[in-house]
Tab-separated table of C-alpha atoms and ligand atoms in Angstrom:
chain	number	residue	atom	x	y	z
A	919	MET	CA	-32.766	32.428	53.951
A	920	ALA	CA	-30.447	34.813	52.068
A	921	PRO	CA	-29.107	37.651	54.257
A	922	ARG	CA	-30.838	40.962	53.805
A	923	THR	CA	-28.873	43.773	52.142
A	924	VAL	CA	-28.711	45.688	55.425
A	925	GLU	CA	-26.938	42.728	57.056
A	926	LEU	CA	-24.345	42.662	54.266
A	927	ILE	CA	-23.737	46.411	54.628
A	928	ALA	CA	-23.270	45.905	58.396
A	929	LYS	CA	-20.881	43.012	57.750
A	930	LYS	CA	-18.639	45.186	55.570
A	931	ARG	CA	-19.023	48.136	57.957
A	932	ASP	CA	-17.634	45.891	60.722
A	933	GLY	CA	-14.660	44.843	58.605
A	934	GLN	CA	-15.769	41.327	57.666
A	935	ARG	CA	-15.350	39.675	54.274
A	936	LEU	CA	-18.269	39.326	51.861
A	937	SER	CA	-18.561	36.057	49.963
A	938	ALA	CA	-18.690	35.943	46.160
A	939	ALA	CA	-22.378	34.933	46.350
A	940	GLU	CA	-23.178	37.897	48.615
A	941	ILE	CA	-21.386	40.340	46.321
A	942	GLU	CA	-23.123	38.858	43.254
A	943	ALA	CA	-26.539	39.182	44.968
A	944	ILE	CA	-26.017	42.840	45.855
A	945	ILE	CA	-24.761	43.828	42.406
A	946	GLN	CA	-27.591	41.912	40.721
A	947	GLY	CA	-30.125	43.595	43.011
A	948	TYR	CA	-28.593	47.008	42.404
A	949	THR	CA	-28.712	46.468	38.632
A	950	ASP	CA	-32.385	45.379	38.641
A	951	GLY	CA	-33.363	48.151	41.075
A	952	SER	CA	-34.268	45.947	44.060
A	953	VAL	CA	-31.263	47.275	46.017
A	954	PRO	CA	-31.906	51.028	46.305
A	955	GLU	CA	-29.309	53.764	45.737
A	956	TYR	CA	-29.082	54.601	49.464
A	957	GLN	CA	-28.100	51.049	50.396
A	958	MET	CA	-25.540	50.881	47.604
A	959	ALA	CA	-24.143	54.241	48.726
A	960	ALA	CA	-23.773	52.944	52.284
A	961	LEU	CA	-22.048	49.790	51.063
A	962	ALA	CA	-19.700	51.790	48.809
A	963	MET	CA	-18.687	53.951	51.792
A	964	ALA	CA	-18.123	50.840	53.911
A	965	ILE	CA	-15.862	49.479	51.137
A	966	VAL	CA	-13.953	52.802	51.017
A	967	TRP	CA	-13.259	52.482	54.769
A	968	ARG	CA	-12.819	48.733	55.170
A	969	GLY	CA	-11.424	47.760	51.754
A	970	MET	CA	-11.759	44.398	50.058
A	971	ASP	CA	-9.235	41.603	49.736
A	972	ALA	CA	-8.132	40.191	46.362
A	973	GLN	CA	-10.907	37.535	46.342
A	974	GLU	CA	-13.645	40.023	47.147
A	975	THR	CA	-12.293	42.404	44.504
A	976	ALA	CA	-12.275	39.587	41.931
A	977	ALA	CA	-15.861	38.685	42.886
A	978	LEU	CA	-16.967	42.327	42.555
A	979	LEU	CA	-15.288	42.521	39.157
A	980	GLN	CA	-17.075	39.357	37.973
A	981	ALA	CA	-20.437	40.544	39.316
A	982	MET	CA	-20.117	43.892	37.499
A	983	LEU	CA	-18.983	42.135	34.327
A	984	HIS	CA	-21.973	39.749	34.454
A	985	SER	CA	-24.438	42.628	34.932
A	986	GLY	CA	-24.466	43.132	31.145
A	987	ASP	CA	-23.284	41.757	27.808
A	988	GLU	CA	-19.827	40.370	27.215
A	989	VAL	CA	-18.459	40.452	23.684
A	990	THR	CA	-16.732	37.325	22.393
A	991	TRP	CA	-14.308	37.116	19.493
A	992	GLN	CA	-13.903	33.380	18.822
A	993	ASP	CA	-14.663	33.979	15.144
A	994	LEU	CA	-11.673	36.330	14.717
A	995	SER	CA	-8.490	34.861	13.265
A	996	VAL	CA	-6.260	37.372	15.077
A	997	PRO	CA	-5.655	37.949	18.810
A	998	THR	CA	-7.369	40.814	20.638
A	999	ALA	CA	-5.910	43.429	22.967
A	1000	ASP	CA	-6.706	46.816	24.425
A	1001	LYS	CA	-5.058	49.567	26.431
A	1002	HIS	CA	-6.545	51.605	29.261
A	1003	SER	CA	-5.182	54.795	30.789
A	1004	THR	CA	-6.249	56.041	34.195
A	1005	GLY	CA	-6.425	59.455	32.532
A	1006	GLY	CA	-4.406	62.590	32.255
A	1007	VAL	CA	-3.935	65.923	30.525
A	1008	GLY	CA	-3.077	65.783	26.823
A	1009	ASP	CA	-3.347	61.983	26.969
A	1010	LYS	CA	-4.323	61.167	23.396
A	1011	ILE	CA	-2.260	57.966	23.201
A	1012	SER	CA	-5.208	55.661	22.377
A	1013	ILE	CA	-5.783	57.500	19.098
A	1014	PRO	CA	-2.458	56.741	17.396
A	1015	LEU	CA	-2.011	53.478	19.330
A	1016	ALA	CA	-5.216	51.626	18.372
A	1017	PRO	CA	-4.717	51.859	14.568
A	1018	ALA	CA	-0.968	51.182	14.880
A	1019	VAL	CA	-1.613	47.972	16.848
A	1020	ALA	CA	-4.383	46.937	14.429
A	1021	ALA	CA	-1.988	47.534	11.511
A	1022	CYS	CA	0.380	45.020	13.161
A	1023	GLY	CA	-2.231	42.233	13.199
A	1024	VAL	CA	-3.884	42.517	16.633
A	1025	ALA	CA	-7.571	43.449	16.807
A	1026	VAL	CA	-8.370	46.391	19.106
A	1027	PRO	CA	-12.073	46.569	20.010
A	1028	MET	CA	-11.805	49.680	22.181
A	1029	ILE	CA	-14.592	50.930	24.452
A	1030	SER	CA	-13.542	54.335	25.800
A	1031	GLY	CA	-14.905	57.065	28.029
A	1032	ARG	CA	-15.573	60.780	27.949
A	1033	GLY	CA	-13.533	63.389	29.768
A	1034	LEU	CA	-14.566	64.417	33.254
A	1035	GLY	CA	-12.918	67.126	35.344
A	1036	HIS	CA	-9.391	67.971	34.262
A	1037	THR	CA	-8.813	64.709	32.357
A	1038	GLY	CA	-9.792	64.452	28.698
A	1039	GLY	CA	-11.602	61.533	27.089
A	1040	THR	CA	-10.908	59.636	23.871
A	1041	LEU	CA	-14.561	59.850	22.733
A	1042	ASP	CA	-14.639	63.658	22.933
A	1043	LYS	CA	-11.428	63.828	20.905
A	1044	LEU	CA	-12.709	61.467	18.200
A	1045	GLU	CA	-16.034	63.309	17.996
A	1046	SER	CA	-14.148	66.515	17.149
A	1047	ILE	CA	-13.536	64.983	13.684
A	1048	PRO	CA	-16.371	66.305	11.465
A	1049	GLY	CA	-18.396	64.061	9.172
A	1050	VAL	CA	-17.932	64.051	5.399
A	1051	PRO	CA	-19.557	67.267	4.065
A	1052	GLY	CA	-23.017	66.538	2.652
A	1053	SER	CA	-23.206	63.090	4.278
A	1054	GLY	CA	-25.654	64.203	6.979
A	1055	VAL	CA	-23.309	62.751	9.626
A	1056	ALA	CA	-22.211	65.481	12.034
A	1057	HIS	CA	-19.010	63.885	13.270
A	1058	PHE	CA	-17.105	60.637	13.953
A	1059	GLN	CA	-19.693	58.279	15.461
A	1060	THR	CA	-18.911	56.636	18.799
A	1061	ARG	CA	-22.434	55.334	19.563
A	1062	LEU	CA	-22.589	52.201	17.468
A	1063	GLU	CA	-24.745	49.105	17.886
A	1064	MET	CA	-22.949	46.013	19.145
A	1065	ASP	CA	-23.262	44.232	15.759
A	1066	GLN	CA	-21.618	47.211	14.011
A	1067	PHE	CA	-18.853	47.207	16.643
A	1068	ARG	CA	-18.288	43.502	15.978
A	1069	ALA	CA	-18.434	43.867	12.196
A	1070	LEU	CA	-16.006	46.814	12.044
A	1071	THR	CA	-13.556	45.125	14.403
A	1072	ALA	CA	-13.656	42.010	12.205
A	1073	GLU	CA	-13.263	44.020	8.991
A	1074	LEU	CA	-10.681	46.633	10.040
A	1075	GLY	CA	-9.133	45.160	13.183
A	1076	CYS	CA	-10.253	48.157	15.219
A	1077	CYS	CA	-13.359	50.038	16.265
A	1078	LEU	CA	-13.556	52.871	18.809
A	1079	ILE	CA	-16.853	53.311	20.669
A	1080	GLY	CA	-18.335	54.438	23.996
A	1081	GLN	CA	-19.858	52.309	26.747
A	1082	THR	CA	-23.345	51.169	25.723
A	1083	ASP	CA	-26.298	50.600	28.074
A	1084	ARG	CA	-25.684	46.871	27.775
A	1085	ILE	CA	-21.990	46.964	28.801
A	1086	CYS	CA	-21.592	46.756	32.598
A	1087	PRO	CA	-24.864	48.526	33.535
A	1088	ALA	CA	-23.982	47.979	37.216
A	1089	ASP	CA	-20.835	50.061	36.758
A	1090	LYS	CA	-22.720	52.781	34.893
A	1091	LYS	CA	-25.058	53.207	37.885
A	1092	LEU	CA	-22.441	52.699	40.546
A	1093	TYR	CA	-19.845	55.055	39.047
A	1094	SER	CA	-22.424	57.892	38.906
A	1095	LEU	CA	-23.413	57.130	42.510
A	1096	ARG	CA	-19.773	57.094	43.661
A	1097	ASP	CA	-19.186	60.402	41.927
A	1098	VAL	CA	-21.754	62.141	44.180
A	1099	THR	CA	-21.125	60.199	47.411
A	1100	ALA	CA	-17.339	60.735	47.729
A	1101	THR	CA	-16.703	57.031	47.161
A	1102	VAL	CA	-14.573	57.105	43.999
A	1103	GLU	CA	-11.301	56.815	45.962
A	1104	SER	CA	-11.228	53.112	46.722
A	1105	ILE	CA	-8.833	50.658	45.090
A	1106	PRO	CA	-11.272	47.675	44.935
A	1107	LEU	CA	-14.073	49.865	43.555
A	1108	ILE	CA	-11.751	51.409	40.953
A	1109	VAL	CA	-10.307	48.024	39.949
A	1110	ALA	CA	-13.745	46.449	39.504
A	1111	SER	CA	-15.085	49.505	37.659
A	1112	ILE	CA	-12.244	49.862	35.159
A	1113	LEU	CA	-11.599	46.176	34.561
A	1114	SER	CA	-15.246	45.115	34.259
A	1115	LYS	CA	-15.651	47.448	31.266
A	1116	LYS	CA	-12.391	46.322	29.683
A	1117	LEU	CA	-13.110	42.618	30.229
A	1118	ALA	CA	-16.619	43.066	28.768
A	1119	GLU	CA	-14.870	43.895	25.477
A	1120	GLY	CA	-13.691	40.275	25.542
A	1121	VAL	CA	-10.029	41.083	24.866
A	1122	GLY	CA	-7.379	38.500	25.717
A	1123	SER	CA	-4.660	41.015	26.628
A	1124	LEU	CA	-4.701	44.375	28.319
A	1125	VAL	CA	-2.044	47.045	28.834
A	1126	LEU	CA	-2.741	49.557	31.596
A	1127	ASP	CA	-1.187	53.012	31.700
A	1128	VAL	CA	-1.391	54.146	35.318
A	1129	LYS	CA	-0.515	57.822	35.420
A	1130	VAL	CA	1.350	59.402	38.347
A	1131	GLY	CA	1.524	63.091	39.249
A	1132	SER	CA	-0.550	66.236	39.756
A	1133	GLY	CA	-2.695	65.683	36.640
A	1134	ALA	CA	-3.358	62.016	37.434
A	1135	PHE	CA	-5.927	60.213	39.495
A	1136	MET	CA	-3.063	58.834	41.595
A	1137	LYS	CA	-0.838	61.681	42.752
A	1138	ASN	CA	2.091	59.642	44.018
A	1139	ARG	CA	4.027	56.545	43.074
A	1140	ALA	CA	3.014	54.502	46.133
A	1141	ASP	CA	-0.734	54.877	45.457
A	1142	ALA	CA	-0.257	54.268	41.731
A	1143	THR	CA	1.747	51.107	42.448
A	1144	GLN	CA	-1.006	49.827	44.736
A	1145	LEU	CA	-3.682	50.443	42.084
A	1146	ALA	CA	-1.576	48.982	39.260
A	1147	THR	CA	-0.716	45.858	41.263
A	1148	ALA	CA	-4.369	45.302	42.204
A	1149	MET	CA	-5.481	45.712	38.568
A	1150	VAL	CA	-2.815	43.361	37.232
A	1151	LYS	CA	-3.727	40.706	39.838
A	1152	ALA	CA	-7.475	40.999	39.221
A	1153	GLY	CA	-7.055	40.950	35.428
A	1154	GLN	CA	-4.771	37.924	35.577
A	1155	ALA	CA	-7.194	36.169	37.969
A	1156	ALA	CA	-9.839	36.713	35.261
A	1157	GLY	CA	-7.617	34.833	32.809
A	1158	ARG	CA	-6.236	37.783	30.804
A	1159	ASN	CA	-2.647	38.783	30.024
A	1160	VAL	CA	-2.140	42.101	31.798
A	1161	THR	CA	0.757	44.552	32.132
A	1162	ALA	CA	0.639	47.918	33.896
A	1163	PHE	CA	3.069	50.738	33.191
A	1164	LEU	CA	3.394	53.648	35.620
A	1165	THR	CA	4.030	56.809	33.583
A	1166	ALA	CA	4.517	60.501	34.321
A	1167	MET	CA	1.586	62.931	34.560
A	1168	ASP	CA	3.272	65.817	36.392
A	1169	ARG	CA	3.244	67.682	33.033
A	1170	PRO	CA	0.911	67.249	30.031
A	1171	ILE	CA	1.781	64.740	27.281
A	1172	GLY	CA	2.847	66.215	23.932
A	1173	TRP	CA	2.020	69.740	22.719
A	1174	ALA	CA	-1.786	69.625	22.417
A	1175	VAL	CA	-4.469	69.928	25.106
A	1176	GLY	CA	-8.008	70.156	23.717
A	1177	ASN	CA	-10.045	67.860	21.518
A	1178	ALA	CA	-9.367	68.828	17.868
A	1179	LEU	CA	-5.831	69.932	18.756
A	1180	GLU	CA	-5.143	66.466	20.198
A	1181	ILE	CA	-6.427	64.839	16.997
A	1182	ALA	CA	-3.966	67.010	15.039
A	1183	GLU	CA	-1.104	65.845	17.272
A	1184	SER	CA	-2.249	62.212	17.007
A	1185	ILE	CA	-2.132	62.495	13.215
A	1186	GLU	CA	1.414	63.835	13.399
A	1187	VAL	CA	2.345	60.675	15.340
A	1188	LEU	CA	0.505	58.523	12.785
A	1189	GLN	CA	2.542	60.297	10.080
A	1190	GLY	CA	5.735	59.083	11.778
A	1191	GLN	CA	6.375	62.445	13.431
A	1192	GLY	CA	4.926	64.146	16.525
A	1193	PRO	CA	6.375	64.938	19.938
A	1194	ALA	CA	8.909	62.488	21.372
A	1195	ASP	CA	6.855	61.630	24.503
A	1196	THR	CA	3.594	60.962	22.614
A	1197	ARG	CA	5.394	58.759	20.110
A	1198	ALA	CA	7.389	56.951	22.829
A	1199	GLU	CA	4.219	56.066	24.772
A	1200	THR	CA	2.451	54.917	21.606
A	1201	VAL	CA	5.397	52.736	20.645
A	1202	ARG	CA	5.957	51.161	24.076
A	1203	LEU	CA	2.335	50.557	25.097
A	1204	GLY	CA	1.545	49.261	21.608
A	1205	GLY	CA	4.707	47.129	21.632
A	1206	GLU	CA	3.639	45.524	24.912
A	1207	MET	CA	0.205	44.746	23.412
A	1208	LEU	CA	1.978	42.901	20.590
A	1209	ARG	CA	4.154	41.031	23.113
A	1210	LEU	CA	1.236	40.000	25.312
A	1211	THR	CA	-0.652	38.612	22.321
A	1212	GLY	CA	2.415	36.718	21.051
A	1213	VAL	CA	2.649	38.777	17.832
A	1214	ALA	CA	6.027	40.035	19.091
A	1215	SER	CA	8.585	37.876	20.878
A	1216	THR	CA	9.901	40.662	23.117
A	1217	LEU	CA	8.922	44.220	24.064
A	1218	GLU	CA	11.749	45.520	21.847
A	1219	ASP	CA	10.408	43.515	18.901
A	1220	GLY	CA	6.903	44.867	19.571
A	1221	GLU	CA	8.203	48.431	19.759
A	1222	ALA	CA	10.056	47.996	16.459
A	1223	GLN	CA	6.869	46.685	14.791
A	1224	ILE	CA	4.780	49.636	16.041
A	1225	ALA	CA	7.492	52.145	15.057
A	1226	ALA	CA	7.579	50.637	11.555
A	1227	ALA	CA	3.776	50.874	11.214
A	1228	LEU	CA	3.938	54.565	12.212
A	1229	ASP	CA	6.838	55.299	9.874
A	1230	ASP	CA	5.664	53.469	6.741
A	1231	GLY	CA	2.087	54.824	6.659
A	1232	ARG	CA	0.235	51.599	7.612
A	1233	ALA	CA	-1.008	53.022	10.929
A	1234	LEU	CA	-2.203	56.233	9.242
A	1235	ALA	CA	-3.983	54.284	6.473
A	1236	LYS	CA	-5.680	52.165	9.162
A	1237	PHE	CA	-6.822	55.273	11.019
A	1238	ALA	CA	-8.201	56.781	7.786
A	1239	ALA	CA	-10.216	53.584	7.204
A	1240	ILE	CA	-11.558	53.659	10.789
A	1241	VAL	CA	-12.509	57.344	10.513
A	1242	GLN	CA	-14.343	56.684	7.242
A	1243	ALA	CA	-16.145	53.602	8.602
A	1244	GLN	CA	-17.291	55.523	11.687
A	1245	GLY	CA	-18.682	58.463	9.713
A	1246	GLY	CA	-15.782	60.916	10.011
A	1247	ASP	CA	-14.040	62.720	7.152
A	1248	PRO	CA	-10.898	60.674	6.368
A	1249	ARG	CA	-9.248	63.684	4.709
A	1250	VAL	CA	-8.377	64.638	8.300
A	1251	CYS	CA	-5.439	62.238	7.919
A	1252	GLU	CA	-3.937	64.167	4.980
A	1253	ASP	CA	-4.685	67.747	5.933
A	1254	PRO	CA	-5.993	67.931	9.522
A	1255	TRP	CA	-6.568	71.693	9.578
A	1256	ALA	CA	-8.618	71.656	6.389
A	1257	VAL	CA	-11.089	69.426	8.254
A	1258	LEU	CA	-10.870	70.000	12.020
A	1259	PRO	CA	-12.822	72.784	13.736
A	1260	ARG	CA	-10.687	75.850	14.491
A	1261	ALA	CA	-11.359	78.319	17.322
A	1262	PRO	CA	-11.941	81.890	16.104
A	1263	LEU	CA	-9.174	83.321	18.312
A	1264	ILE	CA	-5.620	81.982	18.527
A	1265	GLU	CA	-3.636	84.182	20.893
A	1266	PRO	CA	-0.142	83.818	22.369
A	1267	LEU	CA	0.844	83.467	25.999
A	1268	VAL	CA	4.257	85.119	26.246
A	1269	ALA	CA	7.034	84.644	28.794
A	1270	THR	CA	7.518	87.521	31.222
A	1271	ALA	CA	10.721	86.017	32.668
A	1272	ALA	CA	13.815	84.433	31.133
A	1273	GLY	CA	15.246	81.085	32.198
A	1274	THR	CA	14.276	77.436	31.993
A	1275	VAL	CA	10.727	76.103	32.163
A	1276	LEU	CA	10.967	74.343	35.536
A	1277	GLU	CA	7.339	73.270	35.757
A	1278	LEU	CA	4.169	73.064	33.662
A	1279	ASP	CA	1.713	71.713	36.166
A	1280	ALA	CA	-0.562	69.145	34.508
A	1281	LEU	CA	-3.477	69.685	36.891
A	1282	GLN	CA	-3.496	73.447	36.386
A	1283	VAL	CA	-3.275	73.060	32.600
A	1284	GLY	CA	-6.161	70.575	32.701
A	1285	LEU	CA	-8.318	72.847	34.854
A	1286	ALA	CA	-7.528	75.825	32.591
A	1287	ALA	CA	-8.639	73.728	29.593
A	1288	VAL	CA	-11.924	72.840	31.348
A	1289	ARG	CA	-12.601	76.553	32.045
A	1290	LEU	CA	-11.991	77.229	28.365
A	1291	GLY	CA	-14.664	74.636	27.496
A	1292	ALA	CA	-12.396	71.825	26.270
A	1293	GLY	CA	-13.497	69.586	29.168
A	1294	ARG	CA	-16.523	69.177	31.397
A	1295	ASN	CA	-17.261	69.645	35.101
A	1296	LYS	CA	-20.409	67.470	35.093
A	1297	SER	CA	-21.056	64.418	32.959
A	1298	GLU	CA	-23.998	66.124	31.196
A	1299	ASP	CA	-21.931	69.174	30.069
A	1300	ASP	CA	-21.011	69.642	26.381
A	1301	VAL	CA	-17.414	70.179	25.317
A	1302	ASP	CA	-16.158	72.632	22.713
A	1303	PRO	CA	-14.131	70.633	20.168
A	1304	ALA	CA	-12.089	73.585	18.907
A	1305	VAL	CA	-10.675	75.244	22.031
A	1306	GLY	CA	-7.526	74.349	23.951
A	1307	PHE	CA	-3.824	74.972	24.166
A	1308	ALA	CA	-0.848	74.390	21.903
A	1309	LEU	CA	2.045	74.187	24.360
A	1310	LEU	CA	5.140	75.392	22.507
A	1311	LYS	CA	7.394	75.355	25.576
A	1312	LYS	CA	7.605	72.394	27.897
A	1313	PRO	CA	9.687	71.705	31.038
A	1314	GLY	CA	13.403	71.798	30.285
A	1315	ASP	CA	13.074	74.346	27.433
A	1316	THR	CA	14.899	77.667	27.784
A	1317	VAL	CA	12.957	80.879	27.168
A	1318	GLN	CA	13.626	84.600	26.750
A	1319	VAL	CA	11.268	87.381	27.824
A	1320	GLY	CA	8.643	87.753	25.082
A	1321	ASP	CA	8.961	84.190	23.758
A	1322	VAL	CA	5.638	82.486	23.006
A	1323	LEU	CA	5.048	79.788	25.630
A	1324	ALA	CA	1.738	78.602	24.210
A	1325	HIS	CA	-1.098	79.462	21.868
A	1326	ILE	CA	-4.544	79.774	23.398
A	1327	HIS	CA	-7.351	78.618	21.078
A	1328	ALA	CA	-10.515	80.329	22.349
A	1329	ARG	CA	-13.988	81.606	21.416
A	1330	SER	CA	-13.905	85.050	23.056
A	1331	PRO	CA	-11.506	87.721	24.379
A	1332	GLU	CA	-12.810	86.984	27.905
A	1333	GLN	CA	-11.768	83.344	27.506
A	1334	VAL	CA	-8.327	84.419	26.275
A	1335	TYR	CA	-7.950	86.703	29.304
A	1336	ALA	CA	-8.881	83.939	31.771
A	1337	ALA	CA	-6.773	81.333	29.991
A	1338	ARG	CA	-3.708	83.636	29.987
A	1339	ARG	CA	-4.082	83.953	33.754
A	1340	ASP	CA	-4.729	80.229	34.352
A	1341	LEU	CA	-2.174	78.799	31.932
A	1342	GLY	CA	0.361	81.456	32.949
A	1343	ALA	CA	0.047	80.216	36.545
A	1344	ALA	CA	0.788	76.644	35.425
A	1345	TYR	CA	4.221	77.662	34.064
A	1346	ARG	CA	7.152	78.194	36.433
A	1347	ILE	CA	10.260	79.663	34.845
A	1348	GLY	CA	13.550	80.147	36.657
A	1349	ALA	CA	17.170	79.102	37.020
A	1350	GLY	CA	18.315	75.481	37.200
A	1351	GLN	CA	16.797	72.302	35.834
A	1352	PRO	CA	13.271	70.891	36.279
A	1353	ASP	CA	12.715	68.099	38.764
A	1354	LEU	CA	10.483	65.881	36.610
A	1355	LEU	CA	9.206	62.365	37.050
A	1356	PRO	CA	10.775	60.017	34.509
A	1357	LEU	CA	8.318	59.267	31.673
A	1358	TRP	CA	8.618	55.531	32.492
A	1359	ILE	CA	8.352	55.101	36.248
A	1360	ASP	CA	7.753	51.378	36.627
A	1361	VAL	CA	6.251	48.303	35.019
A	1362	ILE	CA	4.188	45.635	36.780
A	1363	ARG	CA	3.534	42.303	35.091
B	2815	URA	N1	-12.526	55.292	35.977
B	2815	URA	C1	-13.509	54.383	36.013
B	2815	URA	O1	-14.022	53.979	34.976
B	2815	URA	N2	-13.895	53.917	37.206
B	2815	URA	C2	-13.352	54.330	38.374
B	2815	URA	O2	-13.745	53.859	39.409
B	2815	URA	C3	-12.333	55.291	38.313
B	2815	URA	C4	-11.926	55.760	37.093
């Protein structure tokens, strides 16, 4: 007779291993409702405390993956790849990266998430692009049927959507449960959650951007290394090519924080311009995707191919085609501010001290953006596409009293007042040089 769920919870509670069949049975039961939320919550807490070894983690990943549909791409003539970031502040890299990689001959069927807490989400950013006037489509559409997702990926080499009910339903339930039971912080649960969704896309290669620092999920290098190593191992055990980069998230990426503002910055990068850090991440992560798929022989070759696609307009033309196909107004690529929503108030935050910007704390900037309405505290909250920050001064820049540090894009004077206080507290200006994490901290293959 199969063990009862309570016996499996007790087994994990007591530090024993669960077999692949036991893990599969629990996840199947949880997905079909025969394992109730309270038993799954107890098991999740036992996993937080006792952990899982590499085999158990791989079995959990497979069970979550098999809880729903898996896309296959045998009919495509080009290789497939995707990139996943563990999330940060101002992290808009997927937006310039996906079309740039597609322009280089690798299909990118990307299933992304929404922002939660201080980290933004690719879907919220894309949905800030309005629809074509008169078309009846409100904005860039991220809820597409699976056959549309397949057709657009085949036609354009890229499609950007959100998780559907049929992709990893076990993770959809379990991630919400973990969110309210203090069981998010567990390496095996995180690995299975993130990778099951990415593997369900059916991609052959995956580049992971594991952020490190105050604005990241993983605050220090040791924890980030542990997570990255576990994800690379589990992804490779599932037969995929996987690389993880550890990158800095002690300060925001680029100049824009906020949905429409981040689209504007992404378009600058797609026009061959944009801030050095946003472009560098796009080029390197994209270059590694080309290397893993064999389209580039080395990382340097891959980086050169991505840089060329950004500089010669192919990546921008690809993005315009994707925006049009997904219901957005492609004129955003030529003249972003003629199309993107603008906040009614754009007010400066000025420096009250002279010196060097020593710190611009990513977590505080992210929380200030959430209070402004650019992000959400609960998954059911709406976000305001227009509000956010344009960060004119970043760590290492010198400033005089009265210099504009940032522009606050807000709806009301009260919001401007609160944002001045919050964003002002994120800046530290003084003598000396900032002690920053290097942008590229490590790579795990
Ligand atoms: N993101 C996910 O999708 N799952 C986790 O467990 C953590 C972050």
